[in-house]
Amino acid sequence: MLNQIDDTRKKRAVIIFLATILFISMKGFLSPVVGVGFVLQKEVIGVSGSERIVIFQSDIEGILVENDSFRMLIPEGSENLQISEAIETELKKTYPEIEYTVHMRLCTEDSVREYRVNREDFNILNIGIVARFEVYRSERTVIRKIIEI
């Protein structure tokens, strides 16, 4: 009887130990990573099926519009590419899905990375600024949250 109780305690201890290890590893996998980068370029991409078309591209030299029919959506003399909800609605008449990307030179390493962002963060991230941001360990190409500009 005493051996049976000891076996049960050992099994519980092993299960608790394994559950703890699993929890710690999952928490580390899901926890965000903080990055710091200099915004070099921004793009608005239209997606239709497997086709991806750059609609707008913005960098230090200005805003490039790939399709003349969309040129009227961006106000003359705009220095920072901003996409309002109304512009997004207009773009979705042609492309069912719109993606927003920023290209950043990371401050901790000498490389340029492309990140997907939501429309609101896209509008905040102006060309030439330095931003602190979070990405998930599991998905390092998507900015989860902007911490500081």
Coordinates of C-alpha atoms in Angstrom, one line a residue:
M1 CA 0.0 0.0 0.0
L2 CA 2.8 2.4 0.9
N3 CA 4.6 1.6 -2.4
Q4 CA 1.4 2.4 -4.3
I5 CA 1.2 5.9 -2.6
D6 CA 4.8 6.6 -3.4
D7 CA 4.2 5.6 -7.1
T8 CA 1.2 8.0 -7.3
R9 CA 3.3 10.8 -5.8
K10 CA 6.1 10.2 -8.3
K11 CA 3.7 10.2 -11.2
R12 CA 2.1 13.4 -10.1
A13 CA 5.6 15.0 -9.6
V14 CA 6.6 13.9 -13.1
I15 CA 3.3 15.3 -14.6
I16 CA 3.7 18.6 -12.8
F17 CA 7.3 18.9 -13.9
L18 CA 6.5 18.2 -17.5
A19 CA 3.5 20.6 -17.4
T20 CA 5.8 23.3 -16.0
I21 CA 8.5 22.7 -18.7
L22 CA 5.8 22.9 -21.4
F23 CA 4.3 26.1 -19.9
I24 CA 7.7 27.8 -19.7
S25 CA 8.7 26.9 -23.2
M26 CA 5.3 28.0 -24.7
K27 CA 5.5 31.3 -22.8
G28 CA 9.0 31.9 -24.2
F29 CA 7.8 31.0 -27.7
L30 CA 4.8 33.3 -27.6
S31 CA 6.5 36.2 -25.8
P32 CA 7.2 39.3 -27.9
V33 CA 10.7 40.4 -29.1
V34 CA 11.5 44.1 -29.0
G35 CA 13.2 45.6 -32.1
V36 CA 14.4 49.1 -32.9
G37 CA 14.6 50.2 -36.5
F38 CA 14.8 53.2 -38.9
V39 CA 12.0 53.4 -41.4
L40 CA 13.4 53.4 -44.9
Q41 CA 10.4 52.6 -47.1
K42 CA 6.6 51.9 -47.0
E43 CA 4.4 50.0 -49.4
V44 CA 0.7 49.4 -49.9
I45 CA 0.2 46.1 -51.7
G46 CA -3.0 45.0 -53.4
V47 CA -3.7 41.2 -53.3
S48 CA -6.0 39.5 -55.7
G49 CA -5.7 35.7 -55.6
S50 CA -2.0 34.8 -55.9
E51 CA -1.2 38.2 -57.5
R52 CA 0.4 40.9 -55.3
I53 CA 0.8 44.4 -56.8
V54 CA 2.6 47.3 -55.2
I55 CA 0.0 50.1 -55.4
F56 CA 2.0 52.8 -53.5
Q57 CA 5.6 53.0 -52.5
S58 CA 7.0 55.7 -50.3
D59 CA 10.7 56.4 -49.4
I60 CA 13.0 59.4 -48.8
E61 CA 12.5 60.5 -52.5
G62 CA 8.7 60.7 -52.2
I63 CA 5.7 58.6 -53.1
L64 CA 5.6 56.4 -56.2
V65 CA 2.1 55.5 -57.6
E66 CA 2.2 52.4 -59.8
N67 CA -1.2 52.9 -61.3
D68 CA -2.3 56.4 -62.6
S69 CA -5.9 55.6 -61.6
F70 CA -4.9 55.6 -58.0
R71 CA -2.8 58.8 -58.2
M72 CA -5.8 61.0 -57.4
L73 CA -6.3 59.2 -54.0
I74 CA -3.1 60.7 -52.6
P75 CA -3.2 64.5 -52.0
E76 CA -0.7 66.6 -54.0
G77 CA 2.5 67.3 -52.1
S78 CA 2.1 64.5 -49.6
E79 CA 5.4 63.7 -48.0
N80 CA 4.3 60.8 -45.8
L81 CA 2.1 58.2 -47.3
Q82 CA -1.1 58.0 -45.2
I83 CA -4.0 55.6 -46.1
S84 CA -7.3 56.6 -44.7
E85 CA -10.3 54.3 -44.3
A86 CA -11.9 55.9 -47.4
I87 CA -8.7 55.3 -49.5
E88 CA -8.6 51.7 -48.3
T89 CA -12.3 51.2 -49.2
E90 CA -11.5 52.6 -52.7
L91 CA -8.5 50.3 -53.1
K92 CA -10.6 47.3 -52.1
K93 CA -12.9 47.9 -55.1
T94 CA -9.9 46.7 -57.2
Y95 CA -8.1 44.4 -54.8
P96 CA -10.0 42.2 -52.2
E97 CA -7.1 42.4 -49.8
I98 CA -4.7 45.3 -48.9
E99 CA -1.4 44.7 -47.1
Y100 CA 0.8 47.3 -45.5
T101 CA 4.5 46.8 -45.2
V102 CA 7.4 48.9 -43.9
H103 CA 11.1 48.3 -44.6
M104 CA 13.3 49.1 -41.6
R105 CA 17.1 49.1 -41.0
L106 CA 17.5 47.5 -37.7
C107 CA 19.6 49.3 -35.2
T108 CA 21.0 46.2 -33.5
E109 CA 22.2 44.6 -36.7
D110 CA 23.1 45.9 -40.1
S111 CA 20.2 44.5 -42.0
V112 CA 17.0 45.7 -43.6
R113 CA 13.8 43.8 -42.8
E114 CA 10.3 44.0 -44.2
Y115 CA 7.4 43.9 -41.7
R116 CA 3.7 43.7 -42.2
V117 CA 1.7 46.2 -40.1
N118 CA -1.9 47.2 -39.7
R119 CA -3.1 50.4 -41.4
E120 CA -3.0 52.5 -38.2
D121 CA 0.6 51.6 -37.5
F122 CA 1.5 52.1 -41.2
N123 CA 0.2 55.7 -40.9
I124 CA 2.2 56.3 -37.8
L125 CA 5.5 55.0 -39.1
N126 CA 6.9 57.9 -41.2
I127 CA 9.9 57.6 -43.4
G128 CA 13.1 58.5 -41.5
I129 CA 11.9 57.9 -38.0
V130 CA 13.3 55.4 -35.5
A131 CA 10.7 53.2 -33.8
R132 CA 10.8 50.6 -31.0
F133 CA 8.3 47.8 -31.7
E134 CA 7.3 44.3 -30.7
V135 CA 7.1 41.2 -32.9
Y136 CA 6.2 37.7 -31.8
R137 CA 9.0 35.1 -31.7
S138 CA 6.7 32.8 -33.7
E139 CA 6.0 35.5 -36.4
R140 CA 8.9 37.9 -36.7
T141 CA 7.7 39.5 -39.9
V142 CA 4.6 41.2 -38.4
I143 CA 4.8 44.2 -36.1
R144 CA 2.5 43.4 -33.1
K145 CA 2.8 46.8 -31.4
I146 CA 4.7 50.1 -31.7
I147 CA 6.2 50.9 -28.3
E148 CA 7.8 54.2 -29.0
I149 CA 8.6 56.6 -31.9

